[in-house]
Amino acid sequence: MRFFELIAGVLSAAIERSAVERALRHSERELSELNESLELRVHQRTAELEETNAELEAFAYSVSHDLRTPLRAMEGFASALAEDYGEQLDDNGRLYIHQIAEAASRMDVLVDDLLAYSRLGRTELRLQPVELQSVVDQVLLQLEPERQERGARIEIAENLPRVLGQRAILQLVFSNLLSNAMKFVAHGVQPEIRLWSESRPDGKVRIWCEDNGIGIDRAHTDGIFDVFARLHGIESYPGTGIGLAIVRRASERLGGGCGVESQPGLGSRFWVELPEARRVGK
Ligand code: ADP
């Protein structure tokens, strides 16, 4: 009797084990199928998103281009009106013409900025070693009239690194940062700006741009990098609200990032992080 009981016990254990093994194999198969279908869905969604993105970029690009033609007409006719009929109009009439021309030229800048932003998203980037010093020198040359007009003092550290990037994109980044630093100061304050770099982990360098401007409330320090984000009226500080969005997109596309430390009334320190290009023998 004990013998049969023993056999029955062994048999039922074996049956149970094989049932467990079968269930396990079944679950494994199910898991692997689930995994495959999940991967496929992620793949499909990524492709869809990429396509939508490309369409949006192309749309922004063509709209920006198409906006140019009526803008040119507005500018042209406003100036023809002023030239040919300006004397027949009173002061108010001439002011209106001036405002039409101003609005058209503001929109022209906006279209330029939008195009630059959209192009940044579409073009394939080939990164090359670029001397930041020469990029910044070029930007300073461009901004010299504005610097003189505002009486700004700009101090650039001597040991700016060599980074991996594209010259034109880096120029966009630093011209936006430096012109903002000159622009967003309290009335009557002489802008004082400092630019320097520091090494970071992972082969990156961080370039700081410090100003003595109006500063930014903590609640807004992330939001200002969004397209069209502006904290002030166009009358007090003109602009399109695209400059910092360009800085963010550019620095991210170059494999880095950006940010700001600031306090209202105490100036701001913007930073851009970029991959460093090592010098030979370094
Ligand atoms: P824009 O300069 O055309 O207004 P940006 O995208 O360059 O647009 O900047 C977005 C907003 O961030 C600005 O309108 C301003 O409110 C704030 N900002 C940018 N730079 C500074 C700065 N250096 N100091 C204080 N505020 C700034």
PDB file of C-alpha atoms and ligand atoms in Angstrom:
ATOM      1  CA  MET A   1       0.000   0.000   0.000  1.00  0.00           C
ATOM      2  CA  ARG A   2       2.740   2.418   0.960  1.00  0.00           C
ATOM      3  CA  PHE A   3       4.475   1.596  -2.305  1.00  0.00           C
ATOM      4  CA  PHE A   4       1.370   2.570  -4.372  1.00  0.00           C
ATOM      5  CA  GLU A   5       0.938   5.729  -2.351  1.00  0.00           C
ATOM      6  CA  LEU A   6       4.560   6.619  -3.045  1.00  0.00           C
ATOM      7  CA  ILE A   7       4.181   5.977  -6.786  1.00  0.00           C
ATOM      8  CA  ALA A   8       0.959   8.014  -6.893  1.00  0.00           C
ATOM      9  CA  GLY A   9       2.698  10.859  -5.068  1.00  0.00           C
ATOM     10  CA  VAL A  10       5.647  10.867  -7.490  1.00  0.00           C
ATOM     11  CA  LEU A  11       3.294  10.714 -10.475  1.00  0.00           C
ATOM     12  CA  SER A  12       1.113  13.553  -9.305  1.00  0.00           C
ATOM     13  CA  ALA A  13       4.213  15.674  -8.551  1.00  0.00           C
ATOM     14  CA  ALA A  14       5.507  14.978 -12.056  1.00  0.00           C
ATOM     15  CA  ILE A  15       2.147  15.873 -13.611  1.00  0.00           C
ATOM     16  CA  GLU A  16       2.008  19.056 -11.589  1.00  0.00           C
ATOM     17  CA  ARG A  17       5.546  19.986 -12.619  1.00  0.00           C
ATOM     18  CA  SER A  18       4.859  19.444 -16.264  1.00  0.00           C
ATOM     19  CA  ALA A  19       1.654  21.552 -15.964  1.00  0.00           C
ATOM     20  CA  VAL A  20       3.662  24.308 -14.299  1.00  0.00           C
ATOM     21  CA  GLU A  21       6.326  24.080 -17.010  1.00  0.00           C
ATOM     22  CA  ARG A  22       3.688  24.263 -19.719  1.00  0.00           C
ATOM     23  CA  ALA A  23       2.082  27.288 -18.074  1.00  0.00           C
ATOM     24  CA  LEU A  24       5.521  28.886 -17.795  1.00  0.00           C
ATOM     25  CA  ARG A  25       6.293  28.279 -21.464  1.00  0.00           C
ATOM     26  CA  HIS A  26       2.882  29.682 -22.362  1.00  0.00           C
ATOM     27  CA  SER A  27       3.515  32.829 -20.315  1.00  0.00           C
ATOM     28  CA  GLU A  28       6.960  33.211 -21.844  1.00  0.00           C
ATOM     29  CA  ARG A  29       5.473  32.987 -25.336  1.00  0.00           C
ATOM     30  CA  GLU A  30       2.778  35.493 -24.433  1.00  0.00           C
ATOM     31  CA  LEU A  31       5.367  37.857 -22.964  1.00  0.00           C
ATOM     32  CA  SER A  32       7.573  37.676 -26.003  1.00  0.00           C
ATOM     33  CA  GLU A  33       4.574  38.284 -28.322  1.00  0.00           C
ATOM     34  CA  LEU A  34       3.530  41.218 -26.196  1.00  0.00           C
ATOM     35  CA  ASN A  35       7.059  42.570 -26.335  1.00  0.00           C
ATOM     36  CA  GLU A  36       7.184  42.278 -30.091  1.00  0.00           C
ATOM     37  CA  SER A  37       3.853  44.023 -30.575  1.00  0.00           C
ATOM     38  CA  LEU A  38       4.913  46.757 -28.138  1.00  0.00           C
ATOM     39  CA  GLU A  39       8.154  47.331 -30.040  1.00  0.00           C
ATOM     40  CA  LEU A  40       6.227  47.461 -33.291  1.00  0.00           C
ATOM     41  CA  ARG A  41       3.803  50.021 -31.868  1.00  0.00           C
ATOM     42  CA  VAL A  42       6.616  52.192 -30.510  1.00  0.00           C
ATOM     43  CA  HIS A  43       8.291  52.010 -33.900  1.00  0.00           C
ATOM     44  CA  GLN A  44       5.087  52.998 -35.704  1.00  0.00           C
ATOM     45  CA  ARG A  45       4.369  55.859 -33.301  1.00  0.00           C
ATOM     46  CA  THR A  46       7.914  57.185 -33.651  1.00  0.00           C
ATOM     47  CA  ALA A  47       7.648  57.114 -37.441  1.00  0.00           C
ATOM     48  CA  GLU A  48       4.259  58.888 -37.280  1.00  0.00           C
ATOM     49  CA  LEU A  49       5.630  61.538 -34.933  1.00  0.00           C
ATOM     50  CA  GLU A  50       8.671  62.100 -37.118  1.00  0.00           C
ATOM     51  CA  GLU A  51       6.423  62.525 -40.134  1.00  0.00           C
ATOM     52  CA  THR A  52       4.143  65.002 -38.326  1.00  0.00           C
ATOM     53  CA  ASN A  53       7.181  66.932 -37.152  1.00  0.00           C
ATOM     54  CA  ALA A  54       8.627  67.118 -40.624  1.00  0.00           C
ATOM     55  CA  GLU A  55       5.244  68.269 -41.998  1.00  0.00           C
ATOM     56  CA  LEU A  56       4.961  70.953 -39.329  1.00  0.00           C
ATOM     57  CA  GLU A  57       8.466  72.196 -40.015  1.00  0.00           C
ATOM     58  CA  ALA A  58       7.804  72.299 -43.747  1.00  0.00           C
ATOM     59  CA  PHE A  59       4.547  74.147 -43.095  1.00  0.00           C
ATOM     60  CA  ALA A  60       6.259  76.754 -40.897  1.00  0.00           C
ATOM     61  CA  TYR A  61       8.928  77.165 -43.538  1.00  0.00           C
ATOM     62  CA  SER A  62       6.553  77.718 -46.440  1.00  0.00           C
ATOM     63  CA  VAL A  63       4.228  79.993 -44.431  1.00  0.00           C
ATOM     64  CA  SER A  64       7.211  82.111 -43.397  1.00  0.00           C
ATOM     65  CA  HIS A  65       8.311  82.363 -47.009  1.00  0.00           C
ATOM     66  CA  ASP A  66       4.830  83.221 -48.266  1.00  0.00           C
ATOM     67  CA  LEU A  67       4.445  85.926 -45.629  1.00  0.00           C
ATOM     68  CA  ARG A  68       7.432  87.721 -47.090  1.00  0.00           C
ATOM     69  CA  THR A  69       5.693  88.830 -50.311  1.00  0.00           C
ATOM     70  CA  PRO A  70       2.770  90.809 -48.799  1.00  0.00           C
ATOM     71  CA  LEU A  71       5.201  92.228 -46.239  1.00  0.00           C
ATOM     72  CA  ARG A  72       7.453  93.614 -48.933  1.00  0.00           C
ATOM     73  CA  ALA A  73       4.350  95.156 -50.566  1.00  0.00           C
ATOM     74  CA  MET A  74       3.344  96.812 -47.275  1.00  0.00           C
ATOM     75  CA  GLU A  75       6.828  98.226 -46.764  1.00  0.00           C
ATOM     76  CA  GLY A  76       7.114  99.350 -50.401  1.00  0.00           C
ATOM     77  CA  PHE A  77       3.711 101.072 -50.570  1.00  0.00           C
ATOM     78  CA  ALA A  78       4.143 102.724 -47.176  1.00  0.00           C
ATOM     79  CA  SER A  79       7.415 104.244 -48.308  1.00  0.00           C
ATOM     80  CA  ALA A  80       5.931 105.243 -51.729  1.00  0.00           C
ATOM     81  CA  LEU A  81       3.001 106.868 -49.915  1.00  0.00           C
ATOM     82  CA  ALA A  82       5.354 108.819 -47.670  1.00  0.00           C
ATOM     83  CA  GLU A  83       7.495 109.926 -50.599  1.00  0.00           C
ATOM     84  CA  ASP A  84       4.752 110.860 -53.087  1.00  0.00           C
ATOM     85  CA  TYR A  85       1.958 112.085 -50.823  1.00  0.00           C
ATOM     86  CA  GLY A  86       3.714 112.772 -47.501  1.00  0.00           C
ATOM     87  CA  GLU A  87       3.481 116.527 -47.946  1.00  0.00           C
ATOM     88  CA  GLN A  88      -0.276 116.459 -48.540  1.00  0.00           C
ATOM     89  CA  LEU A  89      -0.850 114.609 -45.264  1.00  0.00           C
ATOM     90  CA  ASP A  90      -0.956 116.135 -41.800  1.00  0.00           C
ATOM     91  CA  ASP A  91       1.238 114.907 -38.911  1.00  0.00           C
ATOM     92  CA  ASN A  92      -1.276 112.228 -37.989  1.00  0.00           C
ATOM     93  CA  GLY A  93      -1.323 110.844 -41.531  1.00  0.00           C
ATOM     94  CA  ARG A  94       2.463 110.693 -41.630  1.00  0.00           C
ATOM     95  CA  LEU A  95       2.507 108.983 -38.213  1.00  0.00           C
ATOM     96  CA  TYR A  96       0.149 106.293 -39.531  1.00  0.00           C
ATOM     97  CA  ILE A  97       2.453 105.623 -42.474  1.00  0.00           C
ATOM     98  CA  HIS A  98       5.387 105.398 -40.104  1.00  0.00           C
ATOM     99  CA  GLN A  99       3.486 102.912 -37.944  1.00  0.00           C
ATOM    100  CA  ILE A 100       2.595 100.751 -40.945  1.00  0.00           C
ATOM    101  CA  ALA A 101       6.261 100.632 -41.964  1.00  0.00           C
ATOM    102  CA  GLU A 102       7.361  99.866 -38.384  1.00  0.00           C
ATOM    103  CA  ALA A 103       4.852  97.030 -38.049  1.00  0.00           C
ATOM    104  CA  ALA A 104       5.949  95.572 -41.382  1.00  0.00           C
ATOM    105  CA  SER A 105       9.590  95.660 -40.398  1.00  0.00           C
ATOM    106  CA  ARG A 106       8.818  94.061 -36.994  1.00  0.00           C
ATOM    107  CA  MET A 107       7.032  91.277 -38.813  1.00  0.00           C
ATOM    108  CA  ASP A 108       9.993  90.919 -41.149  1.00  0.00           C
ATOM    109  CA  VAL A 109      12.229  90.243 -38.133  1.00  0.00           C
ATOM    110  CA  LEU A 110       9.637  87.810 -36.813  1.00  0.00           C
ATOM    111  CA  VAL A 111       9.598  85.896 -40.100  1.00  0.00           C
ATOM    112  CA  ASP A 112      13.416  85.806 -40.092  1.00  0.00           C
ATOM    113  CA  ASP A 113      13.441  84.436 -36.555  1.00  0.00           C
ATOM    114  CA  LEU A 114      10.763  81.861 -37.348  1.00  0.00           C
ATOM    115  CA  LEU A 115      12.680  80.721 -40.390  1.00  0.00           C
ATOM    116  CA  ALA A 116      15.883  80.386 -38.398  1.00  0.00           C
ATOM    117  CA  TYR A 117      14.021  78.412 -35.731  1.00  0.00           C
ATOM    118  CA  SER A 118      12.308  76.154 -38.244  1.00  0.00           C
ATOM    119  CA  ARG A 119      15.532  75.590 -40.191  1.00  0.00           C
ATOM    120  CA  LEU A 120      17.225  74.522 -36.967  1.00  0.00           C
ATOM    121  CA  GLY A 121      14.705  71.743 -36.580  1.00  0.00           C
ATOM    122  CA  ARG A 122      14.953  70.480 -40.136  1.00  0.00           C
ATOM    123  CA  THR A 123      18.576  70.570 -41.168  1.00  0.00           C
ATOM    124  CA  GLU A 124      20.823  67.651 -40.516  1.00  0.00           C
ATOM    125  CA  LEU A 125      23.736  68.800 -38.433  1.00  0.00           C
ATOM    126  CA  ARG A 126      27.317  67.824 -39.117  1.00  0.00           C
ATOM    127  CA  LEU A 127      29.311  68.786 -36.072  1.00  0.00           C
ATOM    128  CA  GLN A 128      32.795  70.175 -36.482  1.00  0.00           C
ATOM    129  CA  PRO A 129      35.354  71.628 -34.096  1.00  0.00           C
ATOM    130  CA  VAL A 130      34.746  75.372 -33.836  1.00  0.00           C
ATOM    131  CA  GLU A 131      36.772  77.946 -31.885  1.00  0.00           C
ATOM    132  CA  LEU A 132      34.257  79.730 -29.687  1.00  0.00           C
ATOM    133  CA  GLN A 133      36.523  82.754 -29.473  1.00  0.00           C
ATOM    134  CA  SER A 134      36.181  83.434 -33.194  1.00  0.00           C
ATOM    135  CA  VAL A 135      32.400  82.881 -33.059  1.00  0.00           C
ATOM    136  CA  VAL A 136      32.075  85.402 -30.241  1.00  0.00           C
ATOM    137  CA  ASP A 137      34.405  87.893 -32.010  1.00  0.00           C
ATOM    138  CA  GLN A 138      32.168  87.724 -35.072  1.00  0.00           C
ATOM    139  CA  VAL A 139      29.029  88.239 -32.993  1.00  0.00           C
ATOM    140  CA  LEU A 140      30.590  91.213 -31.193  1.00  0.00           C
ATOM    141  CA  LEU A 141      31.386  92.786 -34.532  1.00  0.00           C
ATOM    142  CA  GLN A 142      27.751  92.423 -35.611  1.00  0.00           C
ATOM    143  CA  LEU A 143      26.463  93.802 -32.315  1.00  0.00           C
ATOM    144  CA  GLU A 144      28.918  96.714 -32.150  1.00  0.00           C
ATOM    145  CA  PRO A 145      26.402  99.397 -33.257  1.00  0.00           C
ATOM    146  CA  GLU A 146      23.926  98.176 -30.610  1.00  0.00           C
ATOM    147  CA  ARG A 147      26.688  98.003 -27.989  1.00  0.00           C
ATOM    148  CA  GLN A 148      27.708 101.590 -28.682  1.00  0.00           C
ATOM    149  CA  GLU A 149      24.137 102.820 -28.658  1.00  0.00           C
ATOM    150  CA  ARG A 150      23.534 101.257 -25.249  1.00  0.00           C
ATOM    151  CA  GLY A 151      26.985 102.076 -23.875  1.00  0.00           C
ATOM    152  CA  ALA A 152      27.400  98.434 -22.864  1.00  0.00           C
ATOM    153  CA  ARG A 153      30.608  96.968 -21.394  1.00  0.00           C
ATOM    154  CA  ILE A 154      31.241  93.406 -22.497  1.00  0.00           C
ATOM    155  CA  GLU A 155      34.014  91.338 -20.939  1.00  0.00           C
ATOM    156  CA  ILE A 156      34.923  88.069 -22.643  1.00  0.00           C
ATOM    157  CA  ALA A 157      37.175  85.521 -20.884  1.00  0.00           C
ATOM    158  CA  GLU A 158      40.354  84.691 -22.750  1.00  0.00           C
ATOM    159  CA  ASN A 159      40.296  80.932 -22.594  1.00  0.00           C
ATOM    160  CA  LEU A 160      37.073  80.185 -24.455  1.00  0.00           C
ATOM    161  CA  PRO A 161      37.125  76.546 -25.526  1.00  0.00           C
ATOM    162  CA  ARG A 162      36.858  74.826 -28.831  1.00  0.00           C
ATOM    163  CA  VAL A 163      33.498  73.098 -29.156  1.00  0.00           C
ATOM    164  CA  LEU A 164      31.778  70.658 -31.456  1.00  0.00           C
ATOM    165  CA  GLY A 165      29.112  72.493 -33.401  1.00  0.00           C
ATOM    166  CA  GLN A 166      28.349  74.568 -36.444  1.00  0.00           C
ATOM    167  CA  ARG A 167      29.623  78.099 -36.739  1.00  0.00           C
ATOM    168  CA  ALA A 168      26.368  79.671 -38.021  1.00  0.00           C
ATOM    169  CA  ILE A 169      24.285  78.021 -35.294  1.00  0.00           C
ATOM    170  CA  LEU A 170      26.716  79.001 -32.559  1.00  0.00           C
ATOM    171  CA  GLN A 171      26.607  82.577 -33.825  1.00  0.00           C
ATOM    172  CA  LEU A 172      22.820  82.550 -33.534  1.00  0.00           C
ATOM    173  CA  VAL A 173      23.092  81.304 -29.953  1.00  0.00           C
ATOM    174  CA  PHE A 174      25.613  83.884 -28.766  1.00  0.00           C
ATOM    175  CA  SER A 175      24.119  86.801 -30.643  1.00  0.00           C
ATOM    176  CA  ASN A 176      20.763  86.093 -28.988  1.00  0.00           C
ATOM    177  CA  LEU A 177      22.275  85.780 -25.515  1.00  0.00           C
ATOM    178  CA  LEU A 178      24.466  88.875 -25.820  1.00  0.00           C
ATOM    179  CA  SER A 179      21.830  91.086 -27.394  1.00  0.00           C
ATOM    180  CA  ASN A 180      19.314  90.063 -24.708  1.00  0.00           C
ATOM    181  CA  ALA A 181      21.907  90.858 -22.049  1.00  0.00           C
ATOM    182  CA  MET A 182      22.268  94.373 -23.492  1.00  0.00           C
ATOM    183  CA  LYS A 183      18.526  94.841 -23.968  1.00  0.00           C
ATOM    184  CA  PHE A 184      16.929  93.701 -20.716  1.00  0.00           C
ATOM    185  CA  VAL A 185      18.413  96.316 -18.372  1.00  0.00           C
ATOM    186  CA  ALA A 186      16.561  98.897 -16.311  1.00  0.00           C
ATOM    187  CA  HIS A 187      16.198 102.319 -17.851  1.00  0.00           C
ATOM    188  CA  GLY A 188      19.373 104.407 -17.461  1.00  0.00           C
ATOM    189  CA  VAL A 189      21.562 101.475 -16.368  1.00  0.00           C
ATOM    190  CA  GLN A 190      24.761 100.811 -18.311  1.00  0.00           C
ATOM    191  CA  PRO A 191      24.755  97.135 -19.345  1.00  0.00           C
ATOM    192  CA  GLU A 192      27.688  95.148 -17.944  1.00  0.00           C
ATOM    193  CA  ILE A 193      28.112  91.694 -19.396  1.00  0.00           C
ATOM    194  CA  ARG A 194      30.573  88.910 -18.704  1.00  0.00           C
ATOM    195  CA  LEU A 195      31.075  85.752 -20.744  1.00  0.00           C
ATOM    196  CA  TRP A 196      33.224  82.855 -19.572  1.00  0.00           C
ATOM    197  CA  SER A 197      33.385  79.079 -19.690  1.00  0.00           C
ATOM    198  CA  GLU A 198      33.854  76.198 -17.291  1.00  0.00           C
ATOM    199  CA  SER A 199      34.535  72.497 -17.807  1.00  0.00           C
ATOM    200  CA  ARG A 200      31.771  70.067 -16.992  1.00  0.00           C
ATOM    201  CA  PRO A 201      31.694  66.284 -16.648  1.00  0.00           C
ATOM    202  CA  ASP A 202      31.057  64.104 -19.742  1.00  0.00           C
ATOM    203  CA  GLY A 203      33.324  66.131 -22.013  1.00  0.00           C
ATOM    204  CA  LYS A 204      31.051  69.181 -21.993  1.00  0.00           C
ATOM    205  CA  VAL A 205      31.776  72.846 -21.448  1.00  0.00           C
ATOM    206  CA  ARG A 206      29.394  75.372 -19.981  1.00  0.00           C
ATOM    207  CA  ILE A 207      29.503  78.925 -21.259  1.00  0.00           C
ATOM    208  CA  TRP A 208      28.027  81.543 -18.959  1.00  0.00           C
ATOM    209  CA  CYS A 209      26.645  84.910 -20.003  1.00  0.00           C
ATOM    210  CA  GLU A 210      26.069  87.169 -17.000  1.00  0.00           C
ATOM    211  CA  ASP A 211      24.341  90.546 -17.052  1.00  0.00           C
ATOM    212  CA  ASN A 212      23.362  93.280 -14.614  1.00  0.00           C
ATOM    213  CA  GLY A 213      19.861  93.502 -16.079  1.00  0.00           C
ATOM    214  CA  ILE A 214      16.325  93.398 -14.752  1.00  0.00           C
ATOM    215  CA  GLY A 215      16.490  89.679 -13.917  1.00  0.00           C
ATOM    216  CA  ILE A 216      13.717  87.112 -14.172  1.00  0.00           C
ATOM    217  CA  ASP A 217      11.280  85.808 -11.616  1.00  0.00           C
ATOM    218  CA  ARG A 218      11.916  82.168 -10.706  1.00  0.00           C
ATOM    219  CA  ALA A 219       8.432  81.211 -11.865  1.00  0.00           C
ATOM    220  CA  HIS A 220       9.374  82.137 -15.445  1.00  0.00           C
ATOM    221  CA  THR A 221      12.915  80.824 -15.812  1.00  0.00           C
ATOM    222  CA  ASP A 222      11.830  77.644 -17.659  1.00  0.00           C
ATOM    223  CA  GLY A 223       9.006  79.162 -19.694  1.00  0.00           C
ATOM    224  CA  ILE A 224      11.103  81.897 -21.325  1.00  0.00           C
ATOM    225  CA  PHE A 225      12.785  79.283 -23.531  1.00  0.00           C
ATOM    226  CA  ASP A 226       9.443  78.529 -25.239  1.00  0.00           C
ATOM    227  CA  VAL A 227       8.585  80.053 -28.606  1.00  0.00           C
ATOM    228  CA  PHE A 228       6.847  83.451 -28.284  1.00  0.00           C
ATOM    229  CA  ALA A 229       7.358  83.581 -24.507  1.00  0.00           C
ATOM    230  CA  ARG A 230       7.879  87.238 -23.526  1.00  0.00           C
ATOM    231  CA  LEU A 231       7.649  88.760 -20.080  1.00  0.00           C
ATOM    232  CA  HIS A 232       7.380  92.388 -21.176  1.00  0.00           C
ATOM    233  CA  GLY A 233       5.407  94.593 -23.522  1.00  0.00           C
ATOM    234  CA  ILE A 234       6.799  95.316 -26.959  1.00  0.00           C
ATOM    235  CA  GLU A 235       6.988  99.052 -26.116  1.00  0.00           C
ATOM    236  CA  SER A 236       9.367  98.679 -23.176  1.00  0.00           C
ATOM    237  CA  TYR A 237      11.506  95.867 -24.631  1.00  0.00           C
ATOM    238  CA  PRO A 238      11.000  95.100 -28.326  1.00  0.00           C
ATOM    239  CA  GLY A 239      11.483  91.538 -29.549  1.00  0.00           C
ATOM    240  CA  THR A 240       9.856  88.511 -31.116  1.00  0.00           C
ATOM    241  CA  GLY A 241      10.078  85.993 -28.287  1.00  0.00           C
ATOM    242  CA  ILE A 242      11.946  83.475 -30.437  1.00  0.00           C
ATOM    243  CA  GLY A 243      15.568  84.195 -29.457  1.00  0.00           C
ATOM    244  CA  LEU A 244      15.740  81.925 -26.430  1.00  0.00           C
ATOM    245  CA  ALA A 245      13.741  79.199 -28.185  1.00  0.00           C
ATOM    246  CA  ILE A 246      16.498  79.255 -30.811  1.00  0.00           C
ATOM    247  CA  VAL A 247      19.118  79.044 -28.050  1.00  0.00           C
ATOM    248  CA  ARG A 248      17.411  76.008 -26.565  1.00  0.00           C
ATOM    249  CA  ARG A 249      16.780  74.175 -29.828  1.00  0.00           C
ATOM    250  CA  ALA A 250      20.299  74.912 -31.070  1.00  0.00           C
ATOM    251  CA  SER A 251      22.055  73.816 -27.891  1.00  0.00           C
ATOM    252  CA  GLU A 252      19.971  70.642 -27.659  1.00  0.00           C
ATOM    253  CA  ARG A 253      20.555  69.759 -31.301  1.00  0.00           C
ATOM    254  CA  LEU A 254      24.270  70.205 -30.740  1.00  0.00           C
ATOM    255  CA  GLY A 255      24.052  67.652 -27.946  1.00  0.00           C
ATOM    256  CA  GLY A 256      23.995  70.086 -25.035  1.00  0.00           C
ATOM    257  CA  GLY A 257      21.454  72.232 -23.256  1.00  0.00           C
ATOM    258  CA  CYS A 258      20.842  75.607 -21.690  1.00  0.00           C
ATOM    259  CA  GLY A 259      19.371  77.290 -18.642  1.00  0.00           C
ATOM    260  CA  VAL A 260      19.366  80.403 -16.515  1.00  0.00           C
ATOM    261  CA  GLU A 261      19.944  81.469 -12.921  1.00  0.00           C
ATOM    262  CA  SER A 262      18.353  84.775 -12.088  1.00  0.00           C
ATOM    263  CA  GLN A 263      16.646  86.986  -9.567  1.00  0.00           C
ATOM    264  CA  PRO A 264      14.476  90.000 -10.317  1.00  0.00           C
ATOM    265  CA  GLY A 265      16.544  93.179 -10.053  1.00  0.00           C
ATOM    266  CA  LEU A 266      19.822  91.293  -9.602  1.00  0.00           C
ATOM    267  CA  GLY A 267      20.693  90.358 -13.172  1.00  0.00           C
ATOM    268  CA  SER A 268      20.768  86.983 -14.895  1.00  0.00           C
ATOM    269  CA  ARG A 269      23.276  84.294 -15.704  1.00  0.00           C
ATOM    270  CA  PHE A 270      22.360  82.330 -18.785  1.00  0.00           C
ATOM    271  CA  TRP A 271      24.334  79.185 -19.585  1.00  0.00           C
ATOM    272  CA  VAL A 272      24.759  77.018 -22.628  1.00  0.00           C
ATOM    273  CA  GLU A 273      26.347  73.595 -22.443  1.00  0.00           C
ATOM    274  CA  LEU A 274      28.120  72.174 -25.492  1.00  0.00           C
ATOM    275  CA  PRO A 275      30.335  69.195 -26.275  1.00  0.00           C
ATOM    276  CA  GLU A 276      33.985  70.194 -26.100  1.00  0.00           C
ATOM    277  CA  ALA A 277      36.252  69.450 -29.072  1.00  0.00           C
ATOM    278  CA  ARG A 278      39.517  68.262 -27.605  1.00  0.00           C
ATOM    279  CA  ARG A 279      42.647  69.845 -28.973  1.00  0.00           C
ATOM    280  CA  VAL A 280      45.275  67.479 -30.320  1.00  0.00           C
ATOM    281  CA  GLY A 281      47.499  66.271 -27.501  1.00  0.00           C
ATOM    282  CA  LYS A 282      45.074  67.424 -24.823  1.00  0.00           C
TER     283      LYS A 282
HETATM  284  P1  ADP B   1      12.889  88.549 -27.153  1.00  0.00           P
HETATM  285  O1  ADP B   1      14.265  88.987 -26.737  1.00  0.00           O
HETATM  286  O2  ADP B   1      12.666  88.677 -28.596  1.00  0.00           O
HETATM  287  O3  ADP B   1      11.813  89.130 -26.308  1.00  0.00           O
HETATM  288  P2  ADP B   1      13.711  85.923 -26.232  1.00  0.00           P
HETATM  289  O4  ADP B   1      13.166  84.590 -26.619  1.00  0.00           O
HETATM  290  O5  ADP B   1      15.130  86.203 -26.546  1.00  0.00           O
HETATM  291  O6  ADP B   1      12.752  86.970 -26.899  1.00  0.00           O
HETATM  292  O7  ADP B   1      13.489  86.096 -24.682  1.00  0.00           O
HETATM  293  C1  ADP B   1      12.229  85.763 -24.107  1.00  0.00           C
HETATM  294  C2  ADP B   1      11.959  86.608 -22.879  1.00  0.00           C
HETATM  295  O8  ADP B   1      12.869  86.235 -21.826  1.00  0.00           O
HETATM  296  C3  ADP B   1      12.203  88.090 -23.086  1.00  0.00           C
HETATM  297  O9  ADP B   1      11.094  88.720 -23.679  1.00  0.00           O
HETATM  298  C4  ADP B   1      12.453  88.558 -21.656  1.00  0.00           C
HETATM  299  O10 ADP B   1      11.237  88.711 -20.984  1.00  0.00           O
HETATM  300  C5  ADP B   1      13.203  87.366 -21.039  1.00  0.00           C
HETATM  301  N1  ADP B   1      14.669  87.555 -21.108  1.00  0.00           N
HETATM  302  C6  ADP B   1      15.514  87.081 -22.052  1.00  0.00           C
HETATM  303  N2  ADP B   1      16.782  87.426 -21.776  1.00  0.00           N
HETATM  304  C7  ADP B   1      16.764  88.130 -20.641  1.00  0.00           C
HETATM  305  C8  ADP B   1      17.766  88.755 -19.817  1.00  0.00           C
HETATM  306  N3  ADP B   1      19.066  88.708 -20.141  1.00  0.00           N
HETATM  307  N4  ADP B   1      17.360  89.390 -18.690  1.00  0.00           N
HETATM  308  C9  ADP B   1      16.038  89.428 -18.351  1.00  0.00           C
HETATM  309  N5  ADP B   1      15.048  88.865 -19.065  1.00  0.00           N
HETATM  310  C10 ADP B   1      15.393  88.209 -20.200  1.00  0.00           C
END
